[in-house]
Each structure stands twice: as C-alpha cells, then as structure tokens.
mmCIF file of C-alpha atoms in Angstrom:
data_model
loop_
_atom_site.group_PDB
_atom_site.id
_atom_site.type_symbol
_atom_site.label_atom_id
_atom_site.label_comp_id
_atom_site.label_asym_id
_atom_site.label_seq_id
_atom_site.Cartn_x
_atom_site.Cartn_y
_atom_site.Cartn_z
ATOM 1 C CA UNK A 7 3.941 12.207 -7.297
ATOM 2 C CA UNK A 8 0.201 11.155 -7.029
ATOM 3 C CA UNK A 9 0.187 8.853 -4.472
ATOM 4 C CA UNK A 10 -2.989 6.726 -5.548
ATOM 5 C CA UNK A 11 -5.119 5.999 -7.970
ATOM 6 C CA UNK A 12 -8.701 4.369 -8.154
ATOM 7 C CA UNK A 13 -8.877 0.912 -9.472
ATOM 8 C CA UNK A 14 -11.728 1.297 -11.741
ATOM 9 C CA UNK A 15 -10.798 5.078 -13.267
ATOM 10 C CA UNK A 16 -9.843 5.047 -16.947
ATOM 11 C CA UNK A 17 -9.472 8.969 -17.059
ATOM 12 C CA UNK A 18 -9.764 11.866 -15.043
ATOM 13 C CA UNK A 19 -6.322 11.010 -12.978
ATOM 14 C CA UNK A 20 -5.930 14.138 -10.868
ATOM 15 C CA UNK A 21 -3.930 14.120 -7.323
ATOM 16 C CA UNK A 22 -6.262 14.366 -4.390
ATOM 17 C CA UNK A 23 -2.585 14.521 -2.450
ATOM 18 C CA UNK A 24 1.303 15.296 -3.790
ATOM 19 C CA UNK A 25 3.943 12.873 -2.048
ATOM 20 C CA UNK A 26 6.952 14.960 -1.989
ATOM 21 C CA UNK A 27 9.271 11.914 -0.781
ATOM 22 C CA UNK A 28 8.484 8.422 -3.307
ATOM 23 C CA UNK A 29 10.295 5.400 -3.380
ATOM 24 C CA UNK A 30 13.919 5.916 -4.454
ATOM 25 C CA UNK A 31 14.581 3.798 -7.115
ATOM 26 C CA UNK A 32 18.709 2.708 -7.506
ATOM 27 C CA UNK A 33 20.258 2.770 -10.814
ATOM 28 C CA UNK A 34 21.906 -1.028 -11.604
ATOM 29 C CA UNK A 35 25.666 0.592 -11.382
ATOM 30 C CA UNK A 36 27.436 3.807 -10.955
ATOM 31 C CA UNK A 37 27.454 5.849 -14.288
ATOM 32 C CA UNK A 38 30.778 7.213 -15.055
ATOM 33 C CA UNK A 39 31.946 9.376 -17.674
ATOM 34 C CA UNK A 40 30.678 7.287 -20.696
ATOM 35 C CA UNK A 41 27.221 7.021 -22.067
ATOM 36 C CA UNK A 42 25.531 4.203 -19.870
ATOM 37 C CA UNK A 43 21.889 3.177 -20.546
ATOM 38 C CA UNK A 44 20.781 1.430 -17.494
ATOM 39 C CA UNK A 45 16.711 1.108 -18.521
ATOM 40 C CA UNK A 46 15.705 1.773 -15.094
ATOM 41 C CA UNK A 47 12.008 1.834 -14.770
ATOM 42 C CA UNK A 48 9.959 3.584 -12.474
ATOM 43 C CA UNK A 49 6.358 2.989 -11.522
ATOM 44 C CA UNK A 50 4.194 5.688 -10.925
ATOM 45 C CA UNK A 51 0.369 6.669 -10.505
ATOM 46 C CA UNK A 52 -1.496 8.139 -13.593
ATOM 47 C CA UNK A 53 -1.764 12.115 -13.645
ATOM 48 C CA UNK A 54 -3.710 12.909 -16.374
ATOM 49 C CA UNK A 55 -4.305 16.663 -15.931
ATOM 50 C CA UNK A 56 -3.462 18.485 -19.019
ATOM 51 C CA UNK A 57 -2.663 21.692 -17.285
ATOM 52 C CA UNK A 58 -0.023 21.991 -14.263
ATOM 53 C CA UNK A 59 -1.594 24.260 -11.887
ATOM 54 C CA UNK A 60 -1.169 24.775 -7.853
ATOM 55 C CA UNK A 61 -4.099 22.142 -7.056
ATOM 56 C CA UNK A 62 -2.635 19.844 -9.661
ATOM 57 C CA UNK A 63 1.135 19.707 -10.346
ATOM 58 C CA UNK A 64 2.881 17.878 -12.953
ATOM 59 C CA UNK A 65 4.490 14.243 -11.781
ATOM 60 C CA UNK A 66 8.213 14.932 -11.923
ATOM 61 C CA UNK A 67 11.254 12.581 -12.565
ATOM 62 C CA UNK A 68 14.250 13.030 -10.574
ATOM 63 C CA UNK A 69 17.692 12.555 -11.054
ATOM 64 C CA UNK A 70 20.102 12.601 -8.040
ATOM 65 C CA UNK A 71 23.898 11.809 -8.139
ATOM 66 C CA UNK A 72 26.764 13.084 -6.485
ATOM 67 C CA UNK A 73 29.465 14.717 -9.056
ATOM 68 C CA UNK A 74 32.977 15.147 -7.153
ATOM 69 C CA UNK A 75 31.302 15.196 -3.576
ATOM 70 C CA UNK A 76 28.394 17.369 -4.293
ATOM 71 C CA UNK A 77 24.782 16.173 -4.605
ATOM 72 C CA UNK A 78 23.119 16.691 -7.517
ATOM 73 C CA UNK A 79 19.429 16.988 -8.415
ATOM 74 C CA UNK A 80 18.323 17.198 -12.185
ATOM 75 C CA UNK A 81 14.009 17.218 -12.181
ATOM 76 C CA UNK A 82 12.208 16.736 -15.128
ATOM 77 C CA UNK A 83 8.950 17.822 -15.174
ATOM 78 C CA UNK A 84 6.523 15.109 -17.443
ATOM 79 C CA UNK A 85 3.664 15.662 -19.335
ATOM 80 C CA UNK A 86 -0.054 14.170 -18.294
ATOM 81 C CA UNK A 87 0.480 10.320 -17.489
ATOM 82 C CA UNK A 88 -2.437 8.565 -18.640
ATOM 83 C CA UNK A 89 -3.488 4.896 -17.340
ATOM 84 C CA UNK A 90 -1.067 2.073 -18.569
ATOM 85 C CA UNK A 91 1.205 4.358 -20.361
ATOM 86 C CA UNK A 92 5.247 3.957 -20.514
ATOM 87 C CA UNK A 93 7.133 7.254 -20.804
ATOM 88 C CA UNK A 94 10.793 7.188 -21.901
ATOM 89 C CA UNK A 95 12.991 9.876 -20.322
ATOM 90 C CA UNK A 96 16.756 10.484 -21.292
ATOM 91 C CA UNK A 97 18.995 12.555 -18.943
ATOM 92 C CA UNK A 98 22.698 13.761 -20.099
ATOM 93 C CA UNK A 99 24.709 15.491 -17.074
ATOM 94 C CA UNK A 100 27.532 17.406 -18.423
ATOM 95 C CA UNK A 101 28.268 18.821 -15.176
ATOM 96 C CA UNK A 102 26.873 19.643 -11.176
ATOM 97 C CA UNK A 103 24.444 22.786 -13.077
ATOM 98 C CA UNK A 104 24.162 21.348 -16.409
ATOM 99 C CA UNK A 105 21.681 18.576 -18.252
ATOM 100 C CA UNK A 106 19.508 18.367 -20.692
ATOM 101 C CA UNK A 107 16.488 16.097 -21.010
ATOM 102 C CA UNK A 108 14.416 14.269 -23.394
ATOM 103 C CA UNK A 109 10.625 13.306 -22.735
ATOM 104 C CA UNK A 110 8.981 10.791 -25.221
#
C-alpha cells in the first residue's frame, strides 16, 4: 500500500515507501456459505504507475478469513489507482486454496 500521497498531485502517484501492514478493515458480519455482499469500502492512497516493477509494486487487496480453523489469505493484485477513483473488487472463496476475483 502507498502510504501517502501529496495534497496537490493530480498524477504521477508512485510509492516513495510500501506499508506491508495497513489498517484492517472488518467486514459488517461473518460470511457463511451463501452469497453475501457486504459493500465494504476501503480507502487507499493513489498508485498510478502503469507498470508493477520492484521500485513500484501494484496496491493489493486482501482477503483474510479463517475456513474450518485455518487462516486464509486471497490477494488481489489492482491495476494503477488514479486520484479520486472507486474500484469495485468481487471475491468468491470456494475453498482454503481456491477464489477467483473480479477487478472493475
């Protein structure tokens, strides 16, 4: 995650530092085995590089849960985040190895 951003930028968003550990951000209830849509947002910095390299990763989304005692981790890596943008992410979990995602 890009930890900051300059007030004034409107492009050019590039990490200057990666936060490894953000905010955790709690899902409204526990998700069972039916399709839930909780419409959780998450606030992050703008990362506007259009290439992921080792200076400039992309800003990843991460799912954690715990499926029958074991916790679970399901990234999704985004594309470039530009200023005042909203990016929609869907996540289906069919098991403690297996998801798919959607970015739009």
């Amino acid at each position: 995650v890009n930890p900051a951003a300059e007030v004034m930028r409107v492009s050019g968003f590039r990490p200057a530092e990666v936060e490894d550990a953000p905010v955790r951000q709690q899902l409204p209830y526990d998700i069972g085995a039916f399709s839930q849509h909780p419409g959780t947002g998450v606030y992050c910095y703008p990362n506007d590089s259009p290439d992921a390299t080792i200076g400039t990763p992309r800003t990843s989304l991460v799912l954690e849960c715990e499926i029958k005692g074991e916790t679970c981790r399901f990234p999704v890596e985004l594309e470039s985040i530009a200023r005042n943008t909203t990016v929609h992410v869907d996540i289906t979990v069919s098991g403690p190895g297996t998801y798919e995602s959607k970015v739009y």
